[in-house]
XYZ file of C-alpha atoms in Angstrom:
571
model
C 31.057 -27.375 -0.860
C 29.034 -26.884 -4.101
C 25.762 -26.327 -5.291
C 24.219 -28.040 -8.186
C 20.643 -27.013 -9.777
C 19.089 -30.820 -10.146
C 16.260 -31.824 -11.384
C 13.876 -34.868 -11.109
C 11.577 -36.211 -13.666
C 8.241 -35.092 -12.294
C 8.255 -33.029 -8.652
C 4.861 -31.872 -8.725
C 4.276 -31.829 -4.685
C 6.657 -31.879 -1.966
C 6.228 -35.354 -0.930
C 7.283 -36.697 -3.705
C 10.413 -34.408 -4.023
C 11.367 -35.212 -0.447
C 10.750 -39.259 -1.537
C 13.376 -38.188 -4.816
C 15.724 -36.785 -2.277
C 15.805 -39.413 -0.026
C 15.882 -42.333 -3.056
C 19.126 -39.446 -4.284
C 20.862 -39.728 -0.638
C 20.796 -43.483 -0.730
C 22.311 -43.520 -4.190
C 25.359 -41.309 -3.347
C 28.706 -41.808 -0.463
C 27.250 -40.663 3.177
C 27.754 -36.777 3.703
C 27.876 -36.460 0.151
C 24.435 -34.305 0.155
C 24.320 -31.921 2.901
C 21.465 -29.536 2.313
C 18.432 -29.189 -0.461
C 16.121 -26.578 -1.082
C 12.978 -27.414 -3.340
C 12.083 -24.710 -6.222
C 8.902 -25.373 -4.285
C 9.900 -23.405 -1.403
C 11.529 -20.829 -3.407
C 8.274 -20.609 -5.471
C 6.078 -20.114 -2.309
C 8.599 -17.629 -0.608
C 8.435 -15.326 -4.106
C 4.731 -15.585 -4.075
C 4.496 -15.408 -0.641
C 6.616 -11.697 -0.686
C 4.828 -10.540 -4.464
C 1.412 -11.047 -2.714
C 2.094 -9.205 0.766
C 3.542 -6.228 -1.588
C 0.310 -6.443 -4.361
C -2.022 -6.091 -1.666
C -0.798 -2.552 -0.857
C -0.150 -1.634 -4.405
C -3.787 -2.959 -5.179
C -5.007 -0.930 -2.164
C -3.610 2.394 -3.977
C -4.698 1.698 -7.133
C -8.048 1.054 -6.433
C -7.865 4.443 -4.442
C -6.312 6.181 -7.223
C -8.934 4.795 -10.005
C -11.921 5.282 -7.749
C -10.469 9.035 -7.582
C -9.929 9.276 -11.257
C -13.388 7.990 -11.927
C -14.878 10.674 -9.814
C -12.906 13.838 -11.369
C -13.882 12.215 -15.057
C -17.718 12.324 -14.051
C -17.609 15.323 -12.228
C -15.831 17.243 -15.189
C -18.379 15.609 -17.905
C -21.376 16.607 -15.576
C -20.109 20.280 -15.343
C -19.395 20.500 -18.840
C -22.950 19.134 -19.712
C -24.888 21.192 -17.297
C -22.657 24.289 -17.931
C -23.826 24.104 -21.700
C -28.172 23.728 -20.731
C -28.255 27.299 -22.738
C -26.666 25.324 -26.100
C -28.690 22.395 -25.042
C -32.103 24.832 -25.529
C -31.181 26.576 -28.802
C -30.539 23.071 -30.554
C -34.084 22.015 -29.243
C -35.319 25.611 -30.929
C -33.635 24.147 -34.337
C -35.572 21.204 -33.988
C -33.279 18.417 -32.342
C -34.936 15.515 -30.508
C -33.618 14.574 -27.264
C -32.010 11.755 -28.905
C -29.835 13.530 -31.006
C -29.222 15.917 -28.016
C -28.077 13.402 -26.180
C -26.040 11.587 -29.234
C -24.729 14.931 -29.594
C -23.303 16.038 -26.375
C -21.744 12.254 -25.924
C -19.750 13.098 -28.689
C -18.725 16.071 -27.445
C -17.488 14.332 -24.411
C -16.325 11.146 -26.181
C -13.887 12.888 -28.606
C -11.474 14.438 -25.753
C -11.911 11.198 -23.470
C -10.531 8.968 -26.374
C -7.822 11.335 -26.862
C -6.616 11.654 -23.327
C -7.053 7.896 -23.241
C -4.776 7.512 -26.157
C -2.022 10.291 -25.061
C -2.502 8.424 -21.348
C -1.450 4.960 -22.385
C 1.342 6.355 -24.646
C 3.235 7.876 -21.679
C 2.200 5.063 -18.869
C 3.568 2.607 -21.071
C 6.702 4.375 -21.341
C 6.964 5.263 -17.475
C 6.485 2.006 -16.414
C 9.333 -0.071 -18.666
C 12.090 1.115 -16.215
C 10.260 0.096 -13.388
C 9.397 -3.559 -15.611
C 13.212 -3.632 -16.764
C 14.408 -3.723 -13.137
C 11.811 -6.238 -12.314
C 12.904 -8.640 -15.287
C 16.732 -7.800 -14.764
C 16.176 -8.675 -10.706
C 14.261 -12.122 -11.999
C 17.167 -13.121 -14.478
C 14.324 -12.731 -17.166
C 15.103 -11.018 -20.919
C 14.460 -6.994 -20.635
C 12.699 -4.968 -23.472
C 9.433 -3.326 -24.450
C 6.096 -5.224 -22.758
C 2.642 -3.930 -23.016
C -0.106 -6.290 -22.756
C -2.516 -5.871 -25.157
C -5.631 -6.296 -22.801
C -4.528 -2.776 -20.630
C -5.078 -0.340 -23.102
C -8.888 -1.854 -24.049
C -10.017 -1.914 -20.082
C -8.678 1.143 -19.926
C -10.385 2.934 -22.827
C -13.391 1.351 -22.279
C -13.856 2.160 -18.931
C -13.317 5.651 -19.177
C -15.832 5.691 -22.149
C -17.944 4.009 -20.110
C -17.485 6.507 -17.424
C -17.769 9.282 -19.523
C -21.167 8.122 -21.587
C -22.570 7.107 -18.529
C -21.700 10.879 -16.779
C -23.131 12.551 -20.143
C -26.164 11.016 -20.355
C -27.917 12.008 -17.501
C -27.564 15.626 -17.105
C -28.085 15.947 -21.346
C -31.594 13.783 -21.030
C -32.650 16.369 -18.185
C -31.812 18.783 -20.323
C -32.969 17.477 -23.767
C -36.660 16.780 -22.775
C -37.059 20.208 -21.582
C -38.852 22.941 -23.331
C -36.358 25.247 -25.652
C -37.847 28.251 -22.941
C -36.692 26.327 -20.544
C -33.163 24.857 -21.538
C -32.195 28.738 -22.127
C -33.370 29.962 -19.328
C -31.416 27.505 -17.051
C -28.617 28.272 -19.092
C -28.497 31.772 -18.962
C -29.766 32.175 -15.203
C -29.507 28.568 -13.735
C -31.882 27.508 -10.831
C -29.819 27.569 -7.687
C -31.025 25.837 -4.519
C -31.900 28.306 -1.630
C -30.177 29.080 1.572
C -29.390 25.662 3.676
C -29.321 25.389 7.035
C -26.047 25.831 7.575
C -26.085 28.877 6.379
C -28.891 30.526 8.016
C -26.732 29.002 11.261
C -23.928 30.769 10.628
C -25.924 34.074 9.397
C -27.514 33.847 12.853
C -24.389 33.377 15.242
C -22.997 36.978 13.652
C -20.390 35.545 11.203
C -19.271 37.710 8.353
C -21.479 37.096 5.345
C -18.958 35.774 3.629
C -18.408 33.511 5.516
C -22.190 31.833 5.270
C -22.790 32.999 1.716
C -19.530 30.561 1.221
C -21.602 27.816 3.212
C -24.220 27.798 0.572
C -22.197 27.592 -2.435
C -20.672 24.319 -0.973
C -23.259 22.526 -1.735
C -25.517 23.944 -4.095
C -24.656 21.528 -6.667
C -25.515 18.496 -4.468
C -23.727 15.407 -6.391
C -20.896 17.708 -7.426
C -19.853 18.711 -4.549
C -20.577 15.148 -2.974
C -18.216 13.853 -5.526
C -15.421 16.183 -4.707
C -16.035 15.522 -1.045
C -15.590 11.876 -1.400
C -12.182 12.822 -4.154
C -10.843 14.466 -1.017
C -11.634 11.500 1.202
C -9.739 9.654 -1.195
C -7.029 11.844 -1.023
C -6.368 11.984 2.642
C -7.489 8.286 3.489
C -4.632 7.279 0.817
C -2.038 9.722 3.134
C -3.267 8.266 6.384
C -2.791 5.068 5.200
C 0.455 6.168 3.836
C 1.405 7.461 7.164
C 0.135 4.551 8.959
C 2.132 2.170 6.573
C 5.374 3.699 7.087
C 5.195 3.774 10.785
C 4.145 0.176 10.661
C 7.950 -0.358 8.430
C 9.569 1.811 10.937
C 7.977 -0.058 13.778
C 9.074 -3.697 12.064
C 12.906 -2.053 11.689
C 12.905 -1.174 15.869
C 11.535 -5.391 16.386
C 12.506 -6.969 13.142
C 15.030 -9.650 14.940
C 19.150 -9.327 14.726
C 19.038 -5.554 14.560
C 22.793 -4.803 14.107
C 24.218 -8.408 14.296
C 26.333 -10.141 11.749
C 25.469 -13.522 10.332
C 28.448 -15.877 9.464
C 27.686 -18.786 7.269
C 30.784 -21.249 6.831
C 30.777 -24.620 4.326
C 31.569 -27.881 5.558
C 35.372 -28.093 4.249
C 35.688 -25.636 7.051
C 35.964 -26.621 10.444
C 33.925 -25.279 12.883
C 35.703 -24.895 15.978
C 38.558 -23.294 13.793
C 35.548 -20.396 12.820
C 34.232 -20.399 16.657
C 37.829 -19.674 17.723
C 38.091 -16.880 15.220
C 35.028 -15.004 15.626
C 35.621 -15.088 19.857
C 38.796 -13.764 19.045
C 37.730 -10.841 17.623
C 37.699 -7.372 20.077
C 34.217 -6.383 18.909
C 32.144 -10.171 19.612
C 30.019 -9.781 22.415
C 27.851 -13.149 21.605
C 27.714 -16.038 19.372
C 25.354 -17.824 18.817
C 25.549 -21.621 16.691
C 22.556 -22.271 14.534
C 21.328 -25.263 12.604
C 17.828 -25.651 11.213
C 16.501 -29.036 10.462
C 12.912 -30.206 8.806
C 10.751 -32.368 11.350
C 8.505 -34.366 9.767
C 5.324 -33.929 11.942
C 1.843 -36.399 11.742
C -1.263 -34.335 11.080
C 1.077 -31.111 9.329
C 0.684 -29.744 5.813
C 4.053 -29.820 5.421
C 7.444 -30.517 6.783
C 8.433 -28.031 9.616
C 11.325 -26.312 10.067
C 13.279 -25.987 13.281
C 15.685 -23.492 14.101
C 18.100 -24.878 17.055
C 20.143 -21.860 18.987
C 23.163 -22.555 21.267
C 24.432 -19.401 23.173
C 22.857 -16.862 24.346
C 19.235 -16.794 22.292
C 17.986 -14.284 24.548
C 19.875 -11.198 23.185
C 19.009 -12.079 19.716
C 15.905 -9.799 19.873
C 12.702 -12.097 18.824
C 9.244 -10.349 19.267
C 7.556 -12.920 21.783
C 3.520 -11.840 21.342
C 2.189 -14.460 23.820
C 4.057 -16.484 26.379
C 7.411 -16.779 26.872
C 10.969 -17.347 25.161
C 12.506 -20.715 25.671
C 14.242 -21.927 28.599
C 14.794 -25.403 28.446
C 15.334 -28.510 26.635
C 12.121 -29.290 24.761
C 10.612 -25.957 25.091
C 10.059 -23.993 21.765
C 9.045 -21.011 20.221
C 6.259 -20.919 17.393
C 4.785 -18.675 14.808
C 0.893 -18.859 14.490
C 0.518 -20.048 11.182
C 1.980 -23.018 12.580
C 0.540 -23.418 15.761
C -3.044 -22.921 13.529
C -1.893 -25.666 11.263
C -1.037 -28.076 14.327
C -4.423 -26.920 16.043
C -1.892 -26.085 19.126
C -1.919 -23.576 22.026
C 1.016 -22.326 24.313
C 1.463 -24.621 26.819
C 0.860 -27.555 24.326
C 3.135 -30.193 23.459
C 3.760 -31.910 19.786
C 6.140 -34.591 18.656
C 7.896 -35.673 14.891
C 10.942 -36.926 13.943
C 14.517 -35.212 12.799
C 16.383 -37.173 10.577
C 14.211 -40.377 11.971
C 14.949 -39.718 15.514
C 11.975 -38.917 17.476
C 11.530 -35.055 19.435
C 8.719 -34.095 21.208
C 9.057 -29.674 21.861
C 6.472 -27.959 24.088
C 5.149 -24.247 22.473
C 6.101 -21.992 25.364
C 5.451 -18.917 23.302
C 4.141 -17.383 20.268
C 6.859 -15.279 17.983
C 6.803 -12.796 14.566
C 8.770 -15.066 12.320
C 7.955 -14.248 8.549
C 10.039 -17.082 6.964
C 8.656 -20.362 6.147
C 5.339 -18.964 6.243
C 5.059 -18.831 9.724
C 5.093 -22.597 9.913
C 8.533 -22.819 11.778
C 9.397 -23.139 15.425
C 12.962 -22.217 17.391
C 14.039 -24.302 20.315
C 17.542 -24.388 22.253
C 20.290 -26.780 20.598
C 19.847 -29.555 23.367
C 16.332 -30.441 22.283
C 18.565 -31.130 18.648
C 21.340 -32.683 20.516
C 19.169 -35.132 22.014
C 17.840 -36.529 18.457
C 21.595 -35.671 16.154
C 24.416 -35.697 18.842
C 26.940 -35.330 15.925
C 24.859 -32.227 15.179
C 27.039 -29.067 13.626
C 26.020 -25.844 13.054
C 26.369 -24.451 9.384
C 25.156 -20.446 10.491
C 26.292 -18.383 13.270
C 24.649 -14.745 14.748
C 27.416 -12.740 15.606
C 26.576 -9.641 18.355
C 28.463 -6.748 18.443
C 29.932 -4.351 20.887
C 28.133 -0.926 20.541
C 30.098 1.426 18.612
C 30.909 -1.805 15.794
C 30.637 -1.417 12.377
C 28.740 -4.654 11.122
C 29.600 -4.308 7.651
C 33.305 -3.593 8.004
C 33.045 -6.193 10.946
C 31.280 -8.914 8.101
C 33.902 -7.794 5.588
C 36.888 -8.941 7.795
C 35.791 -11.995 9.189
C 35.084 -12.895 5.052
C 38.425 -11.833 3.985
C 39.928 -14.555 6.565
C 38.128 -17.186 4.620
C 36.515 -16.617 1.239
C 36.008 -19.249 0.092
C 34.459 -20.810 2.721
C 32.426 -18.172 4.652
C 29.713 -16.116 3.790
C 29.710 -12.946 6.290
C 26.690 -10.192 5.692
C 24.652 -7.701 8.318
C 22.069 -8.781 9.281
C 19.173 -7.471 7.169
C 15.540 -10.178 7.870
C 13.932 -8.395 4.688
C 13.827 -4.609 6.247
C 15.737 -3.058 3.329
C 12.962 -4.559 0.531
C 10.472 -1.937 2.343
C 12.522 0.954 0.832
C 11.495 0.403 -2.722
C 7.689 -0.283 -1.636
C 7.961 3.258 0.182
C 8.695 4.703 -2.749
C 6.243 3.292 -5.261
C 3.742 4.313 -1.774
C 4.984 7.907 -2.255
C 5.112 8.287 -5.725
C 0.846 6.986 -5.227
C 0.361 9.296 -2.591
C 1.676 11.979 -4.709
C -0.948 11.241 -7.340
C -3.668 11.263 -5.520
C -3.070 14.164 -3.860
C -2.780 16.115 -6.912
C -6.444 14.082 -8.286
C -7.876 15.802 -5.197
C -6.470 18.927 -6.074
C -7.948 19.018 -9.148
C -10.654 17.702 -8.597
C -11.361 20.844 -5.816
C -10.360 23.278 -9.307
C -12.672 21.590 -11.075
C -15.884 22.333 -8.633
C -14.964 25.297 -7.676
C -14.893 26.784 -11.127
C -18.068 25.220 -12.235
C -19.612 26.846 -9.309
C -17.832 29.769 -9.842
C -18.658 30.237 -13.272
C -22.306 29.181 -13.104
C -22.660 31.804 -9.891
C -20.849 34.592 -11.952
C -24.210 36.617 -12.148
C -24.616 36.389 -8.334
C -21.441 37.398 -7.977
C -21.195 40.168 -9.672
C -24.078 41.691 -7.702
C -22.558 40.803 -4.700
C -19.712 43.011 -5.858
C -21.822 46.067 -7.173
C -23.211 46.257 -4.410
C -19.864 46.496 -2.289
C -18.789 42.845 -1.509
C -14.422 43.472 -1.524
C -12.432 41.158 -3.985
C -11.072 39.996 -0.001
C -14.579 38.979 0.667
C -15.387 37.404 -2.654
C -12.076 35.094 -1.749
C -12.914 34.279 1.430
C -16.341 33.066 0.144
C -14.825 30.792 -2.256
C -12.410 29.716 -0.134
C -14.610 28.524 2.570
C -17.192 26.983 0.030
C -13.892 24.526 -0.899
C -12.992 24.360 2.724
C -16.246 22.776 4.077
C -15.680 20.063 1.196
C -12.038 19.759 2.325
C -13.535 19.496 5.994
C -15.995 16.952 5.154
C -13.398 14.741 3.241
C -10.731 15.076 5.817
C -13.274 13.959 9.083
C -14.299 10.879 6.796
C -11.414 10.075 5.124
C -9.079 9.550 8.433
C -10.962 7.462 10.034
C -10.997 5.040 6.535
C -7.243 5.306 6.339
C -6.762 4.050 9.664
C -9.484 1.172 8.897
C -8.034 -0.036 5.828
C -4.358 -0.057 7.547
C -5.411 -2.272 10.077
C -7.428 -4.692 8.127
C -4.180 -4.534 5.064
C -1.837 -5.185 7.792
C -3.782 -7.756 9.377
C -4.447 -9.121 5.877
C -0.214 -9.340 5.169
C 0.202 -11.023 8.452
C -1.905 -13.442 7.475
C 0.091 -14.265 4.478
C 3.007 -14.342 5.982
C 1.677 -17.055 8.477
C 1.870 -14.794 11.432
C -0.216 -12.384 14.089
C 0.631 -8.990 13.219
C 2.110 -7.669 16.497
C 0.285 -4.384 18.010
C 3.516 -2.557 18.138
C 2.818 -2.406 14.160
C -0.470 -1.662 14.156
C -1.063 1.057 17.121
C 1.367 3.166 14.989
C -0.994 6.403 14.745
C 0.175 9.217 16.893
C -3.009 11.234 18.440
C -1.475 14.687 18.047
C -0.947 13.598 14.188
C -4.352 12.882 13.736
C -5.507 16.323 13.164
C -3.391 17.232 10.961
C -4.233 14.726 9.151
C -7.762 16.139 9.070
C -6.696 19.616 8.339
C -4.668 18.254 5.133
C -8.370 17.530 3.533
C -8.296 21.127 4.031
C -5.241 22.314 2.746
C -6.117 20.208 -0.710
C -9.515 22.425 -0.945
C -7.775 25.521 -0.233
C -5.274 24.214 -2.939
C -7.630 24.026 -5.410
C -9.624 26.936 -4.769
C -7.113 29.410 -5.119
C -6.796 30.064 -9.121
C -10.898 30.183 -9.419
C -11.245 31.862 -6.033
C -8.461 34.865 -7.809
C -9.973 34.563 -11.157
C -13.804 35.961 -9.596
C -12.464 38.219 -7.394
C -10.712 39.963 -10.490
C -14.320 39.787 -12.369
C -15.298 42.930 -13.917
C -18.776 43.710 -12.629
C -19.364 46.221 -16.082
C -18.782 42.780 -18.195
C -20.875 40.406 -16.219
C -23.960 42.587 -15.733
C -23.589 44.644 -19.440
C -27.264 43.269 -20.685
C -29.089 44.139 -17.563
């Protein structure tokens, strides 16, 4: 056998390669062409795998620059409104708003570029090993890529992000009175008590405890804006979580689990490769295999059969409605075909194999990921009955428990090399690993956004509540207490973010997963979707939690240290 890279004229579409191939066959000796795969297929299978992966990587990243956009705006806004005393002395000098404004978006502009710059600079490097393995896996030249257009979105929406963010709290500020603008500074306007706090100051909790309550949200959009930085944050590790269970749950039904798959050429007889496989002590089952295309009225495209002879059964297909195949004529279907044929189980459909005419009936609906999902499996009489020369080219090799498949694969290879082609069984499991890792390595960034952007809030509150504090200390608050109040300020943030952001996680899982099964031409089973476990869920809550605590714990040390002498020296 040999394989030759050909190629026609023009092959825009697939009829017209199949009408090539055919005009090719007639031109050569009969048998002299066995098999052809169009770059057609190959180019929909690449795109077909690239997409199903994007759509999680696009579902982090919009995660991760949603969170990013919140810590930048929350950071400017602090910075802005921490600096109202500033603000009124430049109004005393005789600024206009305008050049208040103009002034302070400066201020904010000048780091932002920088970080910007320093940002790009070390993502471009990061990500070249990542692109080199890409290019070297593609048979494509390796070496330094950056496209030009990345580092201009990227810039500009941060500026954006950042002007916008600056603007607002430095107009408030700038069309003030000078009075005013120092005032706020110096001694800025809290809200009063909320409810919740008069709640918990009424069921007997420590005052801590409720004096934390308040601080939570006394900056209403700030802490909104870590709340939802959280949510972020723990929807990204619920979906995380969800995802990997959904891999795990595709390795327990994923088909072949353990088996060996023998491929032999046609200069190598077949009942010479039967004979030795049986032979071996570790065979429990073979199973022949032959797939053929079946040209179908009414289809898109071709379909593919898969034929079995043996014992099909053991093989370990995921049947999600109806029934496996029993008899000549009955199949099994993915949905993306049975959608394309406009057929149900129990349905009938007939085409021709190699111009002999078959008629299969769908007894059942499988999980079959290759060919898009627009590929059936029927037993090897229903072939027989079209090609009775019919030979199979593949055969699924079951082992007795206690096997090792690879050393098994590598045997039955070395008996033959240059005519067989023995591997485990793998059905694309092993391509999750590196998508669980990029998952992880996303996770890991987010989590640490959330983090800081809980540091962030909680030292802007901190700082801008230092007077308060320091009262609260003179007059006997414990540095114990003054923690506890900032921790459960970050806490009821954490809270908030962790009840909301679960329930998104485990919405956006679902609708991804659905999403990728559509892609794939096939109904995502349930068995990879119902993958939450209920006693996980709260902790999956609490981590919302843990995050606030996180980044509460250097400001919530920092105040508890204050010097009450060095706050309160000019009263």
């Amino acid at each position: 056998d040999f394989k030759m890279a050909y190629r026609f004229q023009s092959a825009p579409t697939a009829d017209q390669i199949g009408r090539d191939i055919t005009t090719l066959k007639m031109a050569l000796q009969p048998g002299a062409l066995t098999d052809t795969v169009s770059y057609l297929d190959v180019r929909d299978t690449f795109n077909r795998v690239t997409a199903a992966i994007l759509i999680f990587l696009l579902a982090f990243s919009v995660f991760a620059l949603g969170a990013v956009a919140l810590i930048i705006a929350n950071v400017v806004t602090g910075a802005v409104i921490g600096s109202y005393r500033e603000i009124g002395i430049m109004k005393a000098l005789g600024f206009t708003p305008l050049q208040v404004v103009q002034s302070f978006v400066a201020q904010m502009a000048g780091p932002a570029l920088a970080g910007c710059l320093v940002g790009i600079l070390i993502g471009g490097l990061l990500s070249q090993p990542l692109l080199n393995q890409s290019t070297d896996a593609l048979g494509l030249p390796s070496g330094f890529s950056f496209a030009p257009w990345i580092p201009i979105v990227a810039v500009s929406g941060v500026l954006v992000i950042v002007v916008i963010a600056a603007v607002t709290p430095a107009w408030r500020a700038a069309v003030l009175n000078p009075a005013s603008a120092i005032s706020l500074g110096t001694s800025p306007r809290i809200r009063g008590r909320s409810g919740l706090g008069r709640l918990l100051n009424r069921l007997g909790l420590a005052r801590p405890i409720s004096l934390g309550a308040d601080d939570a949200w006394v900056r209403p959009i700030r802490g909104g804006l870590t709340a939802i930085a959280i949510l972020l944050g723990v929807a990204t590790l619920t979906f995380a979580y969800g995802l990997h269970g959904s891999f795990n749950a595709y390795h327990d039904f994923a088909p072949l689990q353990g088996q060996v798959i023998v491929e032999r050429t046609a200069l190598y007889p077949e009942a010479g490769l039967i004979t030795t496989l049986k032979a071996q002590p570790e065979t429990d089952n073979v199973v022949r295999v032959d797939s053929r295309t079946m040209s179908v009225s009414g289809a898109s495209a071709p379909v593919q059969g898969t034929f079995y002879e043996g014992d099909s059964t053991r093989l370990g297909w995921l049947v999600l409605k109806g029934r496996w195949f029993s008899a000549p004529g009955e199949a099994v279907a993915a949905s993306a075909l049975l959608q394309d044929l406009h057929l149900n189980v129990g349905d009938s459909v007939s085409g021709l194999i190699d111009s002999q005419p078959v008629r299969i009936r769908i007894v059942g609906v499988t999980f079959d990921p290759d060919n898009s999902g627009r590929a059936f499996i029927a037993d090897w009489s229903t072939l027989a009955a079209a090609v009775p020369n019919a030979e199979a080219s593949t055969y699924y090799v079951a082992l007795r428990p206690g096997t090792d498949p690879a050393a098994f694969a590598r045997r039955i290879q070395a008996t033959q090399p240059d005519f067989l082609n023995a591997q485990v069984a793998d059905f694309g499991a092993s391509s999750f690993g590196i998508l669980e890792s990029v998952m992880l390595a996303l996770v890991l960034v987010l989590i640490l956004i959330a983090v800081v952007g809980v540091f962030n809030t909680v030292l802007l509150n901190t700082r801008e509540r230092i007077h308060d504090t320091a009262v609260l200390k003179a007059v006997g608050m414990t540095p114990g207490q003054i923690v506890a109040m900032v921790a459960v300020s970050a806490s009821l943030l954490g809270l908030v973010g962790g009840l909301l952001g679960v329930p998104l996680g485990i919405a956006l899982h679902r609708g991804l997963m659905g999403l990728m099964g559509n892609l794939i031409g096939n109904e995502m089973p349930s068995v990879a979707l119902n993958v939450f476990d209920p006693l996980v869920l709260p902790l999956l809550v609490l981590a919302g939690l843990v995050l606030a605590i996180l980044g509460a714990v250097l400001p919530a040390r920092w105040v508890a240290r204050l010097s009450v002498a060095e706050v309160l020296h000019a009263e």
